[in-house]
Amino acid sequence: MAELQIGRIVLGSCATNCYYIHKEGKTETVVIDPADRGTYIYEKIKEKGLSVAAILLTHGHFDHILGVKELQAATGAKTYLLKEEVPLSSDPEKNLSGWTGTQVSLVPDVEVSDGEELTLAGITFKVLATPGHTDGSCCYYLKEDGVVFCGDTVFLESVGRTDFPTGSGSKLLNSVREKIFTLPDDVKLYPGHGDATSVEHEKKYNPFF
């Protein structure tokens, strides 16, 4: 089995993690949450001899989508987002992009559903709907590789804020318990901000549980 390669670029005023992932020996990569500076993301990936096959979004807040337009212009890659998140991602007031002085409205090319499996660049992603940080937040589970890209649902010994539009603290805690903590302990979690962690670590040390 080809090993999964995970690259990270930290971008924007919120220090958001933009990930690009590919199978060893393959040139197609999938970008997760192009937070800002889409042309820069494209150039960094191109330098490594990779091409962008798809863009996955964990949710619609501005600090996860500001780079989408430029990255799409450079690559033609399609965007994927949970269908329940479109009312937020398409509304500059709800996605908080007004804070940046630039109003952004994003409608994905492909709306995905909870439990759906996507095969992109030879990698299988299972969509896990995890409402809480926003009502349409989701995570992407790569079962074969033991990896979850979890956006702002759960962080290293913390969880995402729920005081923004469509947020819910009770929903978020339920999402983590039901969708994340039910995965194998050795599954690695790659969040939207900060360092990676694991299911086992968060079950033991996350103070919110």
C-alpha positions as CSV (number, residue, x, y, z in Angstrom):
1,M,0.0,0.0,0.0
2,A,1.4,3.4,-1.0
3,E,2.1,5.6,2.0
4,L,0.0,8.8,2.4
5,Q,2.1,12.0,2.2
6,I,0.7,14.9,4.1
7,G,1.9,18.5,3.5
8,R,0.8,21.5,5.6
9,I,0.9,25.2,4.8
10,V,-0.1,27.6,7.6
11,L,-1.9,30.6,6.1
12,G,-3.8,33.8,7.0
13,S,-4.6,35.9,10.0
14,C,-6.0,32.9,11.9
15,A,-3.0,30.6,11.2
16,T,-5.1,28.1,9.4
17,N,-3.7,24.7,8.4
18,C,-4.1,24.1,4.7
19,Y,-3.2,20.4,3.9
20,Y,-2.3,18.8,0.6
21,I,-2.1,15.1,0.5
22,H,-1.1,12.5,-2.0
23,K,-0.1,8.8,-2.3
24,E,3.6,8.2,-2.4
25,G,4.7,7.9,-6.1
26,K,1.6,9.7,-7.3
27,T,1.5,13.3,-8.6
28,E,-2.2,14.1,-8.0
29,T,-2.9,15.8,-4.7
30,V,-6.0,16.8,-2.8
31,V,-6.1,20.2,-1.0
32,I,-8.0,20.5,2.2
33,D,-9.1,24.0,3.3
34,P,-7.2,26.5,1.1
35,A,-7.3,29.2,3.8
36,D,-5.8,32.1,1.8
37,R,-3.4,33.0,-1.0
38,G,-4.6,30.4,-3.5
39,T,-1.9,31.2,-6.0
40,Y,0.8,30.7,-3.4
41,I,-0.7,27.3,-2.5
42,Y,-0.7,26.4,-6.2
43,E,3.0,27.4,-6.6
44,K,4.1,25.6,-3.5
45,I,2.4,22.4,-4.7
46,K,3.7,22.8,-8.2
47,E,7.3,23.1,-6.9
48,K,6.9,19.6,-5.6
49,G,5.9,18.3,-9.0
50,L,2.3,17.8,-7.9
51,S,-1.1,18.8,-9.5
52,V,-4.3,19.6,-7.7
53,A,-7.1,17.0,-8.3
54,A,-9.7,18.3,-5.9
55,I,-10.4,20.8,-3.1
56,L,-12.2,19.5,0.1
57,L,-13.6,22.0,2.6
58,T,-14.4,21.1,6.2
59,H,-16.6,24.1,6.7
60,G,-17.4,27.5,5.2
61,H,-15.7,30.1,7.5
62,F,-13.6,32.7,5.7
63,D,-10.3,31.5,7.2
64,H,-10.8,28.1,5.4
65,I,-12.1,29.3,2.0
66,L,-10.3,32.6,1.1
67,G,-7.8,30.8,-1.2
68,V,-10.4,28.8,-3.1
69,K,-11.0,31.3,-6.0
70,E,-7.3,31.7,-6.9
71,L,-6.6,28.0,-6.5
72,Q,-9.5,27.0,-8.7
73,A,-8.4,29.6,-11.3
74,A,-5.0,28.0,-11.4
75,T,-6.0,24.4,-11.4
76,G,-9.7,24.0,-12.4
77,A,-10.1,21.6,-9.5
78,K,-13.6,21.1,-8.1
79,T,-14.7,22.1,-4.6
80,Y,-16.5,19.7,-2.2
81,L,-18.5,20.7,0.8
82,L,-21.2,19.2,3.0
83,K,-24.6,20.3,1.6
84,E,-25.8,21.6,5.0
85,E,-23.0,24.1,5.0
86,V,-23.9,25.9,1.8
87,P,-26.3,28.4,3.5
88,L,-23.3,29.6,5.6
89,S,-20.5,29.4,3.0
90,S,-22.6,31.4,0.5
91,D,-23.5,34.2,3.0
92,P,-20.7,36.7,3.7
93,E,-22.3,37.6,7.0
94,K,-22.5,34.1,8.3
95,N,-19.1,33.0,7.0
96,L,-17.5,36.1,8.6
97,S,-15.6,37.2,5.6
98,G,-16.7,40.7,6.2
99,W,-14.1,40.8,9.0
100,T,-11.4,40.7,6.3
101,G,-12.9,43.6,4.4
102,T,-13.6,41.3,1.4
103,Q,-17.0,39.7,1.2
104,V,-16.8,36.1,-0.1
105,S,-19.6,33.9,-1.2
106,L,-18.8,30.2,-1.9
107,V,-21.0,27.6,-3.5
108,P,-19.3,24.3,-3.9
109,D,-19.1,22.4,-7.2
110,V,-20.1,19.2,-5.4
111,E,-22.3,19.0,-2.3
112,V,-21.5,15.9,-0.2
113,S,-23.5,14.0,2.4
114,D,-22.8,12.3,5.7
115,G,-21.4,8.8,5.1
116,E,-20.6,9.4,1.5
117,E,-17.3,8.1,0.2
118,L,-15.2,10.0,-2.3
119,T,-12.2,8.6,-4.2
120,L,-10.0,11.4,-5.3
121,A,-6.3,11.1,-6.4
122,G,-6.4,7.4,-5.5
123,I,-7.4,8.2,-1.9
124,T,-10.8,7.3,-0.3
125,F,-12.4,9.9,1.9
126,K,-15.4,9.2,4.1
127,V,-17.5,12.2,4.9
128,L,-18.3,12.5,8.6
129,A,-20.9,15.2,9.3
130,T,-19.9,16.9,12.6
131,P,-22.2,19.8,13.3
132,G,-21.3,22.1,16.1
133,H,-18.6,24.6,15.2
134,T,-21.0,25.3,12.3
135,D,-24.1,23.4,11.4
136,G,-22.5,22.0,8.3
137,S,-19.1,21.2,9.5
138,C,-17.6,17.9,8.5
139,C,-14.5,15.8,8.8
140,Y,-12.8,13.6,6.2
141,Y,-11.9,10.1,7.4
142,L,-9.2,8.1,5.5
143,K,-9.8,4.7,7.0
144,E,-7.1,3.0,5.0
145,D,-4.5,5.4,6.3
146,G,-5.8,5.9,9.8
147,V,-6.2,9.7,9.4
148,V,-9.0,12.3,9.9
149,F,-8.9,15.9,8.7
150,C,-11.2,17.4,11.3
151,G,-11.3,21.2,10.5
152,D,-12.4,23.2,13.6
153,T,-14.4,20.3,15.2
154,V,-11.6,19.1,17.5
155,F,-8.1,20.4,18.3
156,L,-5.2,19.2,20.4
157,E,-6.8,19.2,23.8
158,S,-9.5,21.6,22.8
159,V,-12.6,22.0,20.5
160,G,-13.8,24.5,18.0
161,R,-15.7,27.7,19.0
162,T,-19.5,27.6,18.9
163,D,-20.3,31.3,19.3
164,F,-20.4,32.0,15.6
165,P,-23.5,31.7,13.3
166,T,-25.1,28.2,13.3
167,G,-22.7,27.1,16.1
168,S,-23.9,24.8,18.9
169,G,-21.9,23.6,21.9
170,S,-24.1,20.6,22.6
171,K,-24.0,19.5,19.0
172,L,-20.2,19.8,18.8
173,L,-19.6,17.7,21.9
174,N,-22.1,15.1,20.5
175,S,-20.3,15.1,17.2
176,V,-16.9,14.4,18.7
177,R,-18.3,11.7,21.0
178,E,-20.2,10.0,18.2
179,K,-18.1,10.5,15.1
180,I,-14.5,10.9,16.4
181,F,-14.2,9.0,19.7
182,T,-15.8,5.9,18.1
183,L,-12.9,5.6,15.7
184,P,-9.8,3.5,16.5
185,D,-7.6,5.0,19.2
186,D,-4.5,5.2,16.9
187,V,-6.3,7.3,14.3
188,K,-4.4,10.6,13.8
189,L,-6.4,13.9,13.8
190,Y,-5.3,16.8,11.6
191,P,-7.1,19.9,12.8
192,G,-7.7,23.3,11.1
193,H,-5.4,25.0,13.6
194,G,-2.5,23.9,15.6
195,D,-0.7,20.5,15.8
196,A,-1.9,17.0,15.0
197,T,-3.2,14.7,17.7
198,S,-4.9,11.3,18.0
199,V,-8.2,9.9,19.0
200,E,-6.6,8.2,22.0
201,H,-4.9,11.4,23.2
202,E,-8.1,13.4,23.0
203,K,-10.2,10.8,24.8
204,K,-7.6,10.9,27.7
205,Y,-6.7,14.6,27.8
206,N,-9.3,16.8,26.2
207,P,-10.7,18.8,29.1
208,F,-14.1,19.2,27.3
209,F,-14.9,15.5,27.8
